[in-house]
Amino acid sequence: MSGLTPPIGRFAPTPSGRMHLGNVFAALVAWLSVRSRGGSLVLRMEDLDTQRTSAENAQILREDLLWLGLDWDLETDPQSRRSAVYDRYFEKLADLGLLYPCYCTRSQLHSVNAPHLSDGTYVYPGTCRNLAPAERAAFHRDPAWRVRVPEGLWQLTDLCQGPYSQDLATECGDFVVRRADGVYVYQLAVTVDDGEAGVTEVVRGTDLLSSAPRQMYLQKLFGFAAPTYGHVPLLMSVDGRRLSKRDKDLDLGILRSRCAPEKLIGILAFAAGLIDTPQSISAKELAKEFSWSHLKKENILLDPATFV
Ligand SMILES: [Zn+2]
């Protein structure tokens, strides 16, 4: 184990550009939740998509987190360097007899039905579940690999969203753990990384709540304890769109030139219900009065003009 003091939270940014406000907000709450209880944080770069990510962006992310006053105790290897580790867990699933190759094309998968879960997942109808060896061989191409899911309900009590349950079999279906090009998917990588780092608390945007049961299933198969989850509301612009990397005026590069970290944190904390009056406040000060019970559950509207 890592030797860190629990609770152990994590930052897991994707170094594909500057953080936007939604990333900042999730990182802030992850930090507040464990620091307010004397816990630790692990930083990990989620750079599975090596085309879109870079070491330069990773370094800017570290500097931006520190500028915000959000520090960490340990940085673990970036995902791009851990494929041999993921191989071992993939083999474990194979040994359990739970993997099978899937030859479906994207258009085949998408023609069946609309995305079911909030993260855009399509329910997999099990097309390739019981192909005979000869049928598999006839495809002459590399398959993706799916893990079989059992019937039954997966339940968790989210720190922010409260009780959540999902029937993996009917709401998700057997899911991909390794793509046809050999790249491991987020579900497998994140489960292995959090599990090996001893993470006890996963805080991230509420768009990922529906992926938690898939990770809980893999945790069970890999022998990791399930962490506590806290899925924080998304930040929306006043016209109802989710703030994203496309909102260049709200990325941290621009915001750092416009306001102090305390001002930025104060605006987020007030909008999220963590403080009662709009005021500048440091992350450290905010940790003294942090409580999950104060945090809003619903998406948070933010007017970009507030930051000017
Ligand atoms: Zn298939």
PDB file of C-alpha atoms and ligand atoms in Angstrom:
ATOM      1  CA  MET A   1       0.000   0.000   0.000  1.00  0.00           C
ATOM      2  CA  SER A   2       0.967   3.599  -0.437  1.00  0.00           C
ATOM      3  CA  GLY A   3       1.529   4.473   3.252  1.00  0.00           C
ATOM      4  CA  LEU A   4      -0.781   7.484   2.881  1.00  0.00           C
ATOM      5  CA  THR A   5      -3.123   8.586   5.650  1.00  0.00           C
ATOM      6  CA  PRO A   6      -6.772   7.751   4.861  1.00  0.00           C
ATOM      7  CA  PRO A   7      -9.178   8.866   3.618  1.00  0.00           C
ATOM      8  CA  ILE A   8      -7.313   8.781   0.307  1.00  0.00           C
ATOM      9  CA  GLY A   9      -8.776  10.833  -2.523  1.00  0.00           C
ATOM     10  CA  ARG A  10      -7.455  11.452  -5.999  1.00  0.00           C
ATOM     11  CA  PHE A  11      -7.112  13.900  -8.843  1.00  0.00           C
ATOM     12  CA  ALA A  12      -7.235  12.144 -12.203  1.00  0.00           C
ATOM     13  CA  PRO A  13      -7.049  14.840 -14.871  1.00  0.00           C
ATOM     14  CA  THR A  14      -6.665  14.216 -18.595  1.00  0.00           C
ATOM     15  CA  PRO A  15      -3.709  16.292 -19.827  1.00  0.00           C
ATOM     16  CA  SER A  16      -5.341  17.249 -23.117  1.00  0.00           C
ATOM     17  CA  GLY A  17      -5.396  20.989 -22.488  1.00  0.00           C
ATOM     18  CA  ARG A  18      -6.038  23.539 -19.805  1.00  0.00           C
ATOM     19  CA  MET A  19      -8.477  22.608 -17.025  1.00  0.00           C
ATOM     20  CA  HIS A  20     -11.891  24.150 -17.415  1.00  0.00           C
ATOM     21  CA  LEU A  21     -14.080  25.222 -14.522  1.00  0.00           C
ATOM     22  CA  GLY A  22     -15.869  21.881 -14.249  1.00  0.00           C
ATOM     23  CA  ASN A  23     -12.518  20.111 -13.750  1.00  0.00           C
ATOM     24  CA  VAL A  24     -11.487  22.738 -11.214  1.00  0.00           C
ATOM     25  CA  PHE A  25     -14.712  22.287  -9.286  1.00  0.00           C
ATOM     26  CA  ALA A  26     -14.420  18.482  -9.114  1.00  0.00           C
ATOM     27  CA  ALA A  27     -10.758  18.771  -8.063  1.00  0.00           C
ATOM     28  CA  LEU A  28     -11.655  21.331  -5.403  1.00  0.00           C
ATOM     29  CA  VAL A  29     -14.341  19.116  -3.842  1.00  0.00           C
ATOM     30  CA  ALA A  30     -12.075  16.032  -4.004  1.00  0.00           C
ATOM     31  CA  TRP A  31      -9.393  18.000  -2.157  1.00  0.00           C
ATOM     32  CA  LEU A  32     -11.794  19.526   0.399  1.00  0.00           C
ATOM     33  CA  SER A  33     -13.412  16.211   1.215  1.00  0.00           C
ATOM     34  CA  VAL A  34     -10.203  14.457   2.252  1.00  0.00           C
ATOM     35  CA  ARG A  35      -8.220  17.446   3.548  1.00  0.00           C
ATOM     36  CA  SER A  36     -11.110  18.470   5.843  1.00  0.00           C
ATOM     37  CA  ARG A  37     -10.653  15.068   7.516  1.00  0.00           C
ATOM     38  CA  GLY A  38      -6.848  15.001   7.529  1.00  0.00           C
ATOM     39  CA  GLY A  39      -6.623  12.622   4.580  1.00  0.00           C
ATOM     40  CA  SER A  40      -4.348  12.361   1.541  1.00  0.00           C
ATOM     41  CA  LEU A  41      -4.501  12.838  -2.212  1.00  0.00           C
ATOM     42  CA  VAL A  42      -3.030  10.942  -5.125  1.00  0.00           C
ATOM     43  CA  LEU A  43      -2.473  12.593  -8.515  1.00  0.00           C
ATOM     44  CA  ARG A  44      -2.599  10.539 -11.698  1.00  0.00           C
ATOM     45  CA  MET A  45      -2.537  11.630 -15.330  1.00  0.00           C
ATOM     46  CA  GLU A  46      -5.229   9.893 -17.380  1.00  0.00           C
ATOM     47  CA  ASP A  47      -3.435   9.903 -20.716  1.00  0.00           C
ATOM     48  CA  LEU A  48      -4.703   6.683 -22.314  1.00  0.00           C
ATOM     49  CA  ASP A  49      -5.459   8.773 -25.392  1.00  0.00           C
ATOM     50  CA  THR A  50      -1.840   9.515 -26.260  1.00  0.00           C
ATOM     51  CA  GLN A  51      -2.855  11.426 -29.405  1.00  0.00           C
ATOM     52  CA  ARG A  52      -4.642  14.117 -27.433  1.00  0.00           C
ATOM     53  CA  THR A  53      -2.433  14.318 -24.341  1.00  0.00           C
ATOM     54  CA  SER A  54       1.109  15.519 -23.640  1.00  0.00           C
ATOM     55  CA  ALA A  55       3.727  15.834 -20.905  1.00  0.00           C
ATOM     56  CA  GLU A  56       3.649  19.623 -21.375  1.00  0.00           C
ATOM     57  CA  ASN A  57      -0.076  19.715 -20.625  1.00  0.00           C
ATOM     58  CA  ALA A  58       0.496  17.482 -17.588  1.00  0.00           C
ATOM     59  CA  GLN A  59       3.032  19.947 -16.224  1.00  0.00           C
ATOM     60  CA  ILE A  60       0.637  22.878 -16.741  1.00  0.00           C
ATOM     61  CA  LEU A  61      -2.072  20.907 -14.912  1.00  0.00           C
ATOM     62  CA  ARG A  62       0.230  20.403 -11.915  1.00  0.00           C
ATOM     63  CA  GLU A  63       1.038  24.111 -11.825  1.00  0.00           C
ATOM     64  CA  ASP A  64      -2.632  25.049 -12.129  1.00  0.00           C
ATOM     65  CA  LEU A  65      -3.611  22.757  -9.245  1.00  0.00           C
ATOM     66  CA  LEU A  66      -0.902  24.255  -7.048  1.00  0.00           C
ATOM     67  CA  TRP A  67      -1.923  27.788  -8.046  1.00  0.00           C
ATOM     68  CA  LEU A  68      -5.431  26.906  -6.818  1.00  0.00           C
ATOM     69  CA  GLY A  69      -3.941  25.705  -3.517  1.00  0.00           C
ATOM     70  CA  LEU A  70      -4.815  22.070  -4.260  1.00  0.00           C
ATOM     71  CA  ASP A  71      -1.801  19.958  -3.346  1.00  0.00           C
ATOM     72  CA  TRP A  72      -1.282  16.192  -3.366  1.00  0.00           C
ATOM     73  CA  ASP A  73       0.918  13.694  -1.532  1.00  0.00           C
ATOM     74  CA  LEU A  74       1.862  11.263  -4.282  1.00  0.00           C
ATOM     75  CA  GLU A  75       1.808  11.163  -8.069  1.00  0.00           C
ATOM     76  CA  THR A  76       1.443   7.681  -9.494  1.00  0.00           C
ATOM     77  CA  ASP A  77       2.516   6.583 -12.988  1.00  0.00           C
ATOM     78  CA  PRO A  78       0.481   7.996 -15.857  1.00  0.00           C
ATOM     79  CA  GLN A  79      -1.864   5.516 -17.510  1.00  0.00           C
ATOM     80  CA  SER A  80       0.150   5.565 -20.742  1.00  0.00           C
ATOM     81  CA  ARG A  81       2.997   3.809 -18.909  1.00  0.00           C
ATOM     82  CA  ARG A  82       0.901   1.131 -17.248  1.00  0.00           C
ATOM     83  CA  SER A  83      -0.239  -1.131 -20.065  1.00  0.00           C
ATOM     84  CA  ALA A  84       1.816  -4.068 -18.675  1.00  0.00           C
ATOM     85  CA  VAL A  85      -0.050  -3.669 -15.376  1.00  0.00           C
ATOM     86  CA  TYR A  86      -3.409  -3.581 -17.154  1.00  0.00           C
ATOM     87  CA  ASP A  87      -2.358  -6.716 -19.081  1.00  0.00           C
ATOM     88  CA  ARG A  88      -2.155  -8.611 -15.782  1.00  0.00           C
ATOM     89  CA  TYR A  89      -5.683  -7.663 -14.775  1.00  0.00           C
ATOM     90  CA  PHE A  90      -6.966  -8.420 -18.269  1.00  0.00           C
ATOM     91  CA  GLU A  91      -5.428 -11.906 -17.928  1.00  0.00           C
ATOM     92  CA  LYS A  92      -7.184 -12.283 -14.600  1.00  0.00           C
ATOM     93  CA  LEU A  93     -10.544 -11.668 -16.283  1.00  0.00           C
ATOM     94  CA  ALA A  94      -9.580 -14.150 -18.999  1.00  0.00           C
ATOM     95  CA  ASP A  95      -8.647 -16.763 -16.363  1.00  0.00           C
ATOM     96  CA  LEU A  96     -12.049 -16.258 -14.762  1.00  0.00           C
ATOM     97  CA  GLY A  97     -13.635 -17.122 -18.115  1.00  0.00           C
ATOM     98  CA  LEU A  98     -15.387 -13.771 -18.251  1.00  0.00           C
ATOM     99  CA  LEU A  99     -13.943 -12.321 -21.463  1.00  0.00           C
ATOM    100  CA  TYR A 100     -15.030 -12.788 -25.035  1.00  0.00           C
ATOM    101  CA  PRO A 101     -14.110 -11.123 -28.334  1.00  0.00           C
ATOM    102  CA  CYS A 102     -16.585  -8.686 -29.890  1.00  0.00           C
ATOM    103  CA  TYR A 103     -16.453  -7.928 -33.617  1.00  0.00           C
ATOM    104  CA  CYS A 104     -19.325  -5.457 -33.763  1.00  0.00           C
ATOM    105  CA  THR A 105     -18.636  -2.222 -35.578  1.00  0.00           C
ATOM    106  CA  ARG A 106     -19.544   1.125 -34.076  1.00  0.00           C
ATOM    107  CA  SER A 107     -22.402   1.601 -36.548  1.00  0.00           C
ATOM    108  CA  GLN A 108     -23.787  -1.860 -35.714  1.00  0.00           C
ATOM    109  CA  LEU A 109     -23.705  -1.035 -32.012  1.00  0.00           C
ATOM    110  CA  HIS A 110     -25.312   2.351 -32.461  1.00  0.00           C
ATOM    111  CA  SER A 111     -28.040   1.187 -34.821  1.00  0.00           C
ATOM    112  CA  VAL A 112     -29.610  -1.009 -32.143  1.00  0.00           C
ATOM    113  CA  ASN A 113     -30.739   1.727 -29.772  1.00  0.00           C
ATOM    114  CA  ALA A 114     -30.002   5.147 -28.301  1.00  0.00           C
ATOM    115  CA  PRO A 115     -27.385   5.753 -25.575  1.00  0.00           C
ATOM    116  CA  HIS A 116     -28.868   4.562 -22.349  1.00  0.00           C
ATOM    117  CA  LEU A 117     -26.658   5.833 -19.573  1.00  0.00           C
ATOM    118  CA  SER A 118     -25.626   9.418 -18.854  1.00  0.00           C
ATOM    119  CA  ASP A 119     -22.060   8.774 -20.013  1.00  0.00           C
ATOM    120  CA  GLY A 120     -23.277   7.856 -23.511  1.00  0.00           C
ATOM    121  CA  THR A 121     -23.089   4.088 -23.047  1.00  0.00           C
ATOM    122  CA  TYR A 122     -25.136   1.927 -25.403  1.00  0.00           C
ATOM    123  CA  VAL A 123     -26.708  -1.220 -23.974  1.00  0.00           C
ATOM    124  CA  TYR A 124     -24.842  -4.113 -25.555  1.00  0.00           C
ATOM    125  CA  PRO A 125     -27.329  -6.747 -26.711  1.00  0.00           C
ATOM    126  CA  GLY A 126     -24.838  -9.625 -26.397  1.00  0.00           C
ATOM    127  CA  THR A 127     -24.412 -10.121 -30.146  1.00  0.00           C
ATOM    128  CA  CYS A 128     -20.979 -11.785 -29.881  1.00  0.00           C
ATOM    129  CA  ARG A 129     -21.480 -13.503 -26.525  1.00  0.00           C
ATOM    130  CA  ASN A 130     -21.849 -17.015 -27.863  1.00  0.00           C
ATOM    131  CA  LEU A 131     -20.066 -17.031 -31.218  1.00  0.00           C
ATOM    132  CA  ALA A 132     -18.554 -20.369 -32.222  1.00  0.00           C
ATOM    133  CA  PRO A 133     -14.774 -20.456 -32.877  1.00  0.00           C
ATOM    134  CA  ALA A 134     -15.392 -20.756 -36.625  1.00  0.00           C
ATOM    135  CA  GLU A 135     -17.669 -17.709 -36.596  1.00  0.00           C
ATOM    136  CA  ARG A 136     -14.989 -15.732 -34.764  1.00  0.00           C
ATOM    137  CA  ALA A 137     -12.281 -16.774 -37.202  1.00  0.00           C
ATOM    138  CA  ALA A 138     -14.416 -15.648 -40.147  1.00  0.00           C
ATOM    139  CA  PHE A 139     -14.088 -11.977 -39.174  1.00  0.00           C
ATOM    140  CA  HIS A 140     -10.351 -11.774 -39.982  1.00  0.00           C
ATOM    141  CA  ARG A 141      -9.817  -8.728 -37.805  1.00  0.00           C
ATOM    142  CA  ASP A 142      -8.798  -7.896 -34.247  1.00  0.00           C
ATOM    143  CA  PRO A 143     -11.719  -7.861 -31.832  1.00  0.00           C
ATOM    144  CA  ALA A 144     -12.516  -5.695 -28.863  1.00  0.00           C
ATOM    145  CA  TRP A 145     -12.808  -7.679 -25.620  1.00  0.00           C
ATOM    146  CA  ARG A 146     -15.889  -7.570 -23.430  1.00  0.00           C
ATOM    147  CA  VAL A 147     -16.440  -8.768 -19.900  1.00  0.00           C
ATOM    148  CA  ARG A 148     -19.613 -10.676 -19.098  1.00  0.00           C
ATOM    149  CA  VAL A 149     -21.784  -9.007 -16.476  1.00  0.00           C
ATOM    150  CA  PRO A 150     -24.026 -10.907 -14.068  1.00  0.00           C
ATOM    151  CA  GLU A 151     -27.708 -10.251 -13.478  1.00  0.00           C
ATOM    152  CA  GLY A 152     -28.620  -8.244 -10.412  1.00  0.00           C
ATOM    153  CA  LEU A 153     -28.668  -4.749  -9.010  1.00  0.00           C
ATOM    154  CA  TRP A 154     -25.548  -2.760  -8.094  1.00  0.00           C
ATOM    155  CA  GLN A 155     -26.147  -0.217  -5.361  1.00  0.00           C
ATOM    156  CA  LEU A 156     -24.173   2.610  -3.836  1.00  0.00           C
ATOM    157  CA  THR A 157     -24.821   5.596  -1.620  1.00  0.00           C
ATOM    158  CA  ASP A 158     -23.204   8.588  -3.245  1.00  0.00           C
ATOM    159  CA  LEU A 159     -21.840  11.330  -0.980  1.00  0.00           C
ATOM    160  CA  CYS A 160     -23.575  13.953  -3.111  1.00  0.00           C
ATOM    161  CA  GLN A 161     -26.312  12.257  -5.133  1.00  0.00           C
ATOM    162  CA  GLY A 162     -27.526   9.809  -2.465  1.00  0.00           C
ATOM    163  CA  PRO A 163     -28.728   6.267  -3.218  1.00  0.00           C
ATOM    164  CA  TYR A 164     -28.090   5.027  -6.763  1.00  0.00           C
ATOM    165  CA  SER A 165     -28.696   1.632  -8.271  1.00  0.00           C
ATOM    166  CA  GLN A 166     -28.208   0.056 -11.649  1.00  0.00           C
ATOM    167  CA  ASP A 167     -28.851  -3.345 -13.188  1.00  0.00           C
ATOM    168  CA  LEU A 168     -25.671  -3.802 -15.189  1.00  0.00           C
ATOM    169  CA  ALA A 169     -27.141  -6.572 -17.330  1.00  0.00           C
ATOM    170  CA  THR A 170     -30.148  -4.592 -18.585  1.00  0.00           C
ATOM    171  CA  GLU A 171     -28.876  -1.001 -18.346  1.00  0.00           C
ATOM    172  CA  CYS A 172     -25.373  -1.527 -19.697  1.00  0.00           C
ATOM    173  CA  GLY A 173     -24.737  -5.097 -20.814  1.00  0.00           C
ATOM    174  CA  ASP A 174     -21.361  -6.784 -21.242  1.00  0.00           C
ATOM    175  CA  PHE A 175     -18.878  -3.939 -21.609  1.00  0.00           C
ATOM    176  CA  VAL A 176     -15.570  -3.442 -23.438  1.00  0.00           C
ATOM    177  CA  VAL A 177     -12.393  -3.584 -21.353  1.00  0.00           C
ATOM    178  CA  ARG A 178      -9.899  -3.548 -24.240  1.00  0.00           C
ATOM    179  CA  ARG A 179     -10.442  -1.976 -27.616  1.00  0.00           C
ATOM    180  CA  ALA A 180      -9.625  -3.664 -30.923  1.00  0.00           C
ATOM    181  CA  ASP A 181      -6.463  -1.519 -31.190  1.00  0.00           C
ATOM    182  CA  GLY A 182      -5.237  -2.968 -27.879  1.00  0.00           C
ATOM    183  CA  VAL A 183      -5.860   0.165 -25.788  1.00  0.00           C
ATOM    184  CA  TYR A 184      -7.482  -0.492 -22.410  1.00  0.00           C
ATOM    185  CA  VAL A 185     -10.651   1.428 -21.711  1.00  0.00           C
ATOM    186  CA  TYR A 186     -11.242   3.908 -18.914  1.00  0.00           C
ATOM    187  CA  GLN A 187     -13.318   1.443 -16.855  1.00  0.00           C
ATOM    188  CA  LEU A 188     -10.492  -1.052 -16.490  1.00  0.00           C
ATOM    189  CA  ALA A 189      -7.665   1.475 -16.124  1.00  0.00           C
ATOM    190  CA  VAL A 190      -9.410   3.599 -13.517  1.00  0.00           C
ATOM    191  CA  THR A 191     -10.400   0.557 -11.452  1.00  0.00           C
ATOM    192  CA  VAL A 192      -6.856  -0.823 -11.446  1.00  0.00           C
ATOM    193  CA  ASP A 193      -5.230   2.567 -10.774  1.00  0.00           C
ATOM    194  CA  ASP A 194      -7.535   3.542  -7.913  1.00  0.00           C
ATOM    195  CA  GLY A 195      -7.381   0.034  -6.455  1.00  0.00           C
ATOM    196  CA  GLU A 196      -3.579  -0.227  -6.532  1.00  0.00           C
ATOM    197  CA  ALA A 197      -3.152   3.293  -5.106  1.00  0.00           C
ATOM    198  CA  GLY A 198      -5.447   2.413  -2.191  1.00  0.00           C
ATOM    199  CA  VAL A 199      -7.899   5.201  -3.084  1.00  0.00           C
ATOM    200  CA  THR A 200     -10.819   5.167  -0.658  1.00  0.00           C
ATOM    201  CA  GLU A 201     -12.828   8.051  -2.114  1.00  0.00           C
ATOM    202  CA  VAL A 202     -13.587   8.884  -5.750  1.00  0.00           C
ATOM    203  CA  VAL A 203     -14.914  12.387  -6.401  1.00  0.00           C
ATOM    204  CA  ARG A 204     -15.769  13.425  -9.981  1.00  0.00           C
ATOM    205  CA  GLY A 205     -18.529  14.883 -12.154  1.00  0.00           C
ATOM    206  CA  THR A 206     -22.026  13.454 -11.951  1.00  0.00           C
ATOM    207  CA  ASP A 207     -21.869  12.454 -15.629  1.00  0.00           C
ATOM    208  CA  LEU A 208     -19.720   9.532 -14.465  1.00  0.00           C
ATOM    209  CA  LEU A 209     -22.126   8.250 -11.793  1.00  0.00           C
ATOM    210  CA  SER A 210     -23.563   5.700 -14.215  1.00  0.00           C
ATOM    211  CA  SER A 211     -20.089   4.197 -14.758  1.00  0.00           C
ATOM    212  CA  ALA A 212     -19.572   3.449 -11.038  1.00  0.00           C
ATOM    213  CA  PRO A 213     -21.387   0.064 -11.112  1.00  0.00           C
ATOM    214  CA  ARG A 214     -19.069  -1.168 -13.906  1.00  0.00           C
ATOM    215  CA  GLN A 215     -16.083  -0.197 -11.758  1.00  0.00           C
ATOM    216  CA  MET A 216     -17.635  -1.797  -8.677  1.00  0.00           C
ATOM    217  CA  TYR A 217     -18.044  -5.031 -10.620  1.00  0.00           C
ATOM    218  CA  LEU A 218     -14.379  -4.962 -11.739  1.00  0.00           C
ATOM    219  CA  GLN A 219     -13.252  -4.086  -8.183  1.00  0.00           C
ATOM    220  CA  LYS A 220     -15.018  -7.197  -6.952  1.00  0.00           C
ATOM    221  CA  LEU A 221     -13.387  -9.382  -9.603  1.00  0.00           C
ATOM    222  CA  PHE A 222      -9.921  -7.892  -8.950  1.00  0.00           C
ATOM    223  CA  GLY A 223     -10.226  -8.083  -5.159  1.00  0.00           C
ATOM    224  CA  PHE A 224     -10.179  -4.326  -4.433  1.00  0.00           C
ATOM    225  CA  ALA A 225     -12.335  -2.742  -1.733  1.00  0.00           C
ATOM    226  CA  ALA A 226     -14.999  -0.462  -3.216  1.00  0.00           C
ATOM    227  CA  PRO A 227     -14.243   3.229  -2.574  1.00  0.00           C
ATOM    228  CA  THR A 228     -16.831   5.761  -1.474  1.00  0.00           C
ATOM    229  CA  TYR A 229     -18.171   7.790  -4.391  1.00  0.00           C
ATOM    230  CA  GLY A 230     -19.026  11.481  -4.558  1.00  0.00           C
ATOM    231  CA  HIS A 231     -20.413  12.659  -7.897  1.00  0.00           C
ATOM    232  CA  VAL A 232     -20.537  16.436  -7.928  1.00  0.00           C
ATOM    233  CA  PRO A 233     -22.914  18.549 -10.020  1.00  0.00           C
ATOM    234  CA  LEU A 234     -21.873  19.782 -13.447  1.00  0.00           C
ATOM    235  CA  LEU A 235     -21.313  23.462 -14.135  1.00  0.00           C
ATOM    236  CA  MET A 236     -23.628  24.915 -16.753  1.00  0.00           C
ATOM    237  CA  SER A 237     -23.536  28.210 -18.590  1.00  0.00           C
ATOM    238  CA  VAL A 238     -26.557  30.492 -18.163  1.00  0.00           C
ATOM    239  CA  ASP A 239     -27.925  29.306 -21.518  1.00  0.00           C
ATOM    240  CA  GLY A 240     -28.096  25.754 -20.147  1.00  0.00           C
ATOM    241  CA  ARG A 241     -25.046  24.234 -21.812  1.00  0.00           C
ATOM    242  CA  ARG A 242     -22.522  22.222 -19.873  1.00  0.00           C
ATOM    243  CA  LEU A 243     -19.252  24.140 -19.503  1.00  0.00           C
ATOM    244  CA  SER A 244     -16.500  22.305 -21.305  1.00  0.00           C
ATOM    245  CA  LYS A 245     -13.092  22.683 -22.866  1.00  0.00           C
ATOM    246  CA  ARG A 246     -14.795  24.467 -25.725  1.00  0.00           C
ATOM    247  CA  ASP A 247     -15.515  27.429 -23.457  1.00  0.00           C
ATOM    248  CA  LYS A 248     -12.069  28.886 -23.945  1.00  0.00           C
ATOM    249  CA  ASP A 249     -12.903  32.037 -21.996  1.00  0.00           C
ATOM    250  CA  LEU A 250     -13.326  29.893 -18.902  1.00  0.00           C
ATOM    251  CA  ASP A 251     -10.218  27.750 -19.077  1.00  0.00           C
ATOM    252  CA  LEU A 252      -7.650  28.206 -16.392  1.00  0.00           C
ATOM    253  CA  GLY A 253      -5.177  29.970 -18.667  1.00  0.00           C
ATOM    254  CA  ILE A 254      -7.596  32.864 -19.147  1.00  0.00           C
ATOM    255  CA  LEU A 255      -8.980  32.777 -15.605  1.00  0.00           C
ATOM    256  CA  ARG A 256      -5.516  32.936 -14.041  1.00  0.00           C
ATOM    257  CA  SER A 257      -4.865  36.171 -15.892  1.00  0.00           C
ATOM    258  CA  ARG A 258      -8.165  37.641 -14.702  1.00  0.00           C
ATOM    259  CA  CYS A 259      -8.527  36.778 -11.047  1.00  0.00           C
ATOM    260  CA  ALA A 260      -6.816  35.495  -7.912  1.00  0.00           C
ATOM    261  CA  PRO A 261      -7.289  31.833  -6.912  1.00  0.00           C
ATOM    262  CA  GLU A 262      -9.256  32.910  -3.823  1.00  0.00           C
ATOM    263  CA  LYS A 263     -11.730  34.801  -5.987  1.00  0.00           C
ATOM    264  CA  LEU A 264     -12.213  31.839  -8.312  1.00  0.00           C
ATOM    265  CA  ILE A 265     -12.650  29.400  -5.427  1.00  0.00           C
ATOM    266  CA  GLY A 266     -15.034  31.797  -3.679  1.00  0.00           C
ATOM    267  CA  ILE A 267     -17.267  32.033  -6.760  1.00  0.00           C
ATOM    268  CA  LEU A 268     -17.375  28.243  -7.148  1.00  0.00           C
ATOM    269  CA  ALA A 269     -17.942  27.664  -3.424  1.00  0.00           C
ATOM    270  CA  PHE A 270     -20.811  30.161  -3.288  1.00  0.00           C
ATOM    271  CA  ALA A 271     -22.461  28.801  -6.446  1.00  0.00           C
ATOM    272  CA  ALA A 272     -22.163  25.257  -5.042  1.00  0.00           C
ATOM    273  CA  GLY A 273     -23.705  26.152  -1.672  1.00  0.00           C
ATOM    274  CA  LEU A 274     -20.487  25.712   0.337  1.00  0.00           C
ATOM    275  CA  ILE A 275     -20.465  29.310   1.622  1.00  0.00           C
ATOM    276  CA  ASP A 276     -23.434  31.586   2.316  1.00  0.00           C
ATOM    277  CA  THR A 277     -22.085  34.835   0.932  1.00  0.00           C
ATOM    278  CA  PRO A 278     -20.032  35.581  -2.172  1.00  0.00           C
ATOM    279  CA  GLN A 279     -16.500  36.216  -0.955  1.00  0.00           C
ATOM    280  CA  SER A 280     -12.915  35.353  -1.805  1.00  0.00           C
ATOM    281  CA  ILE A 281     -11.656  32.351   0.143  1.00  0.00           C
ATOM    282  CA  SER A 282      -8.676  30.001  -0.061  1.00  0.00           C
ATOM    283  CA  ALA A 283      -9.083  26.238  -0.385  1.00  0.00           C
ATOM    284  CA  LYS A 284      -7.463  25.864   3.037  1.00  0.00           C
ATOM    285  CA  GLU A 285      -9.980  28.209   4.701  1.00  0.00           C
ATOM    286  CA  LEU A 286     -12.845  26.501   2.906  1.00  0.00           C
ATOM    287  CA  ALA A 287     -11.716  23.081   4.193  1.00  0.00           C
ATOM    288  CA  LYS A 288     -12.454  24.216   7.770  1.00  0.00           C
ATOM    289  CA  GLU A 289     -16.184  24.406   7.073  1.00  0.00           C
ATOM    290  CA  PHE A 290     -16.573  21.820   4.313  1.00  0.00           C
ATOM    291  CA  SER A 291     -19.515  19.442   4.534  1.00  0.00           C
ATOM    292  CA  TRP A 292     -21.001  17.241   1.817  1.00  0.00           C
ATOM    293  CA  SER A 293     -24.436  18.102   3.197  1.00  0.00           C
ATOM    294  CA  HIS A 294     -24.024  21.724   2.054  1.00  0.00           C
ATOM    295  CA  LEU A 295     -23.108  20.835  -1.502  1.00  0.00           C
ATOM    296  CA  LYS A 296     -25.838  21.250  -4.130  1.00  0.00           C
ATOM    297  CA  LYS A 297     -26.931  18.124  -5.998  1.00  0.00           C
ATOM    298  CA  GLU A 298     -28.331  19.838  -9.063  1.00  0.00           C
ATOM    299  CA  ASN A 299     -26.293  21.276 -11.903  1.00  0.00           C
ATOM    300  CA  ILE A 300     -24.844  24.695 -11.113  1.00  0.00           C
ATOM    301  CA  LEU A 301     -25.428  27.714 -13.352  1.00  0.00           C
ATOM    302  CA  LEU A 302     -22.441  30.021 -13.749  1.00  0.00           C
ATOM    303  CA  ASP A 303     -22.288  33.342 -15.537  1.00  0.00           C
ATOM    304  CA  PRO A 304     -18.828  33.805 -17.148  1.00  0.00           C
ATOM    305  CA  ALA A 305     -19.129  37.551 -16.482  1.00  0.00           C
ATOM    306  CA  THR A 306     -18.689  36.829 -12.754  1.00  0.00           C
ATOM    307  CA  PHE A 307     -14.994  36.162 -13.288  1.00  0.00           C
ATOM    308  CA  VAL A 308     -14.107  39.365 -15.057  1.00  0.00           C
TER     309      VAL A 308
HETATM  310 ZN    ZN B   1     -20.180  -7.739 -30.573  1.00  0.00          ZN
END
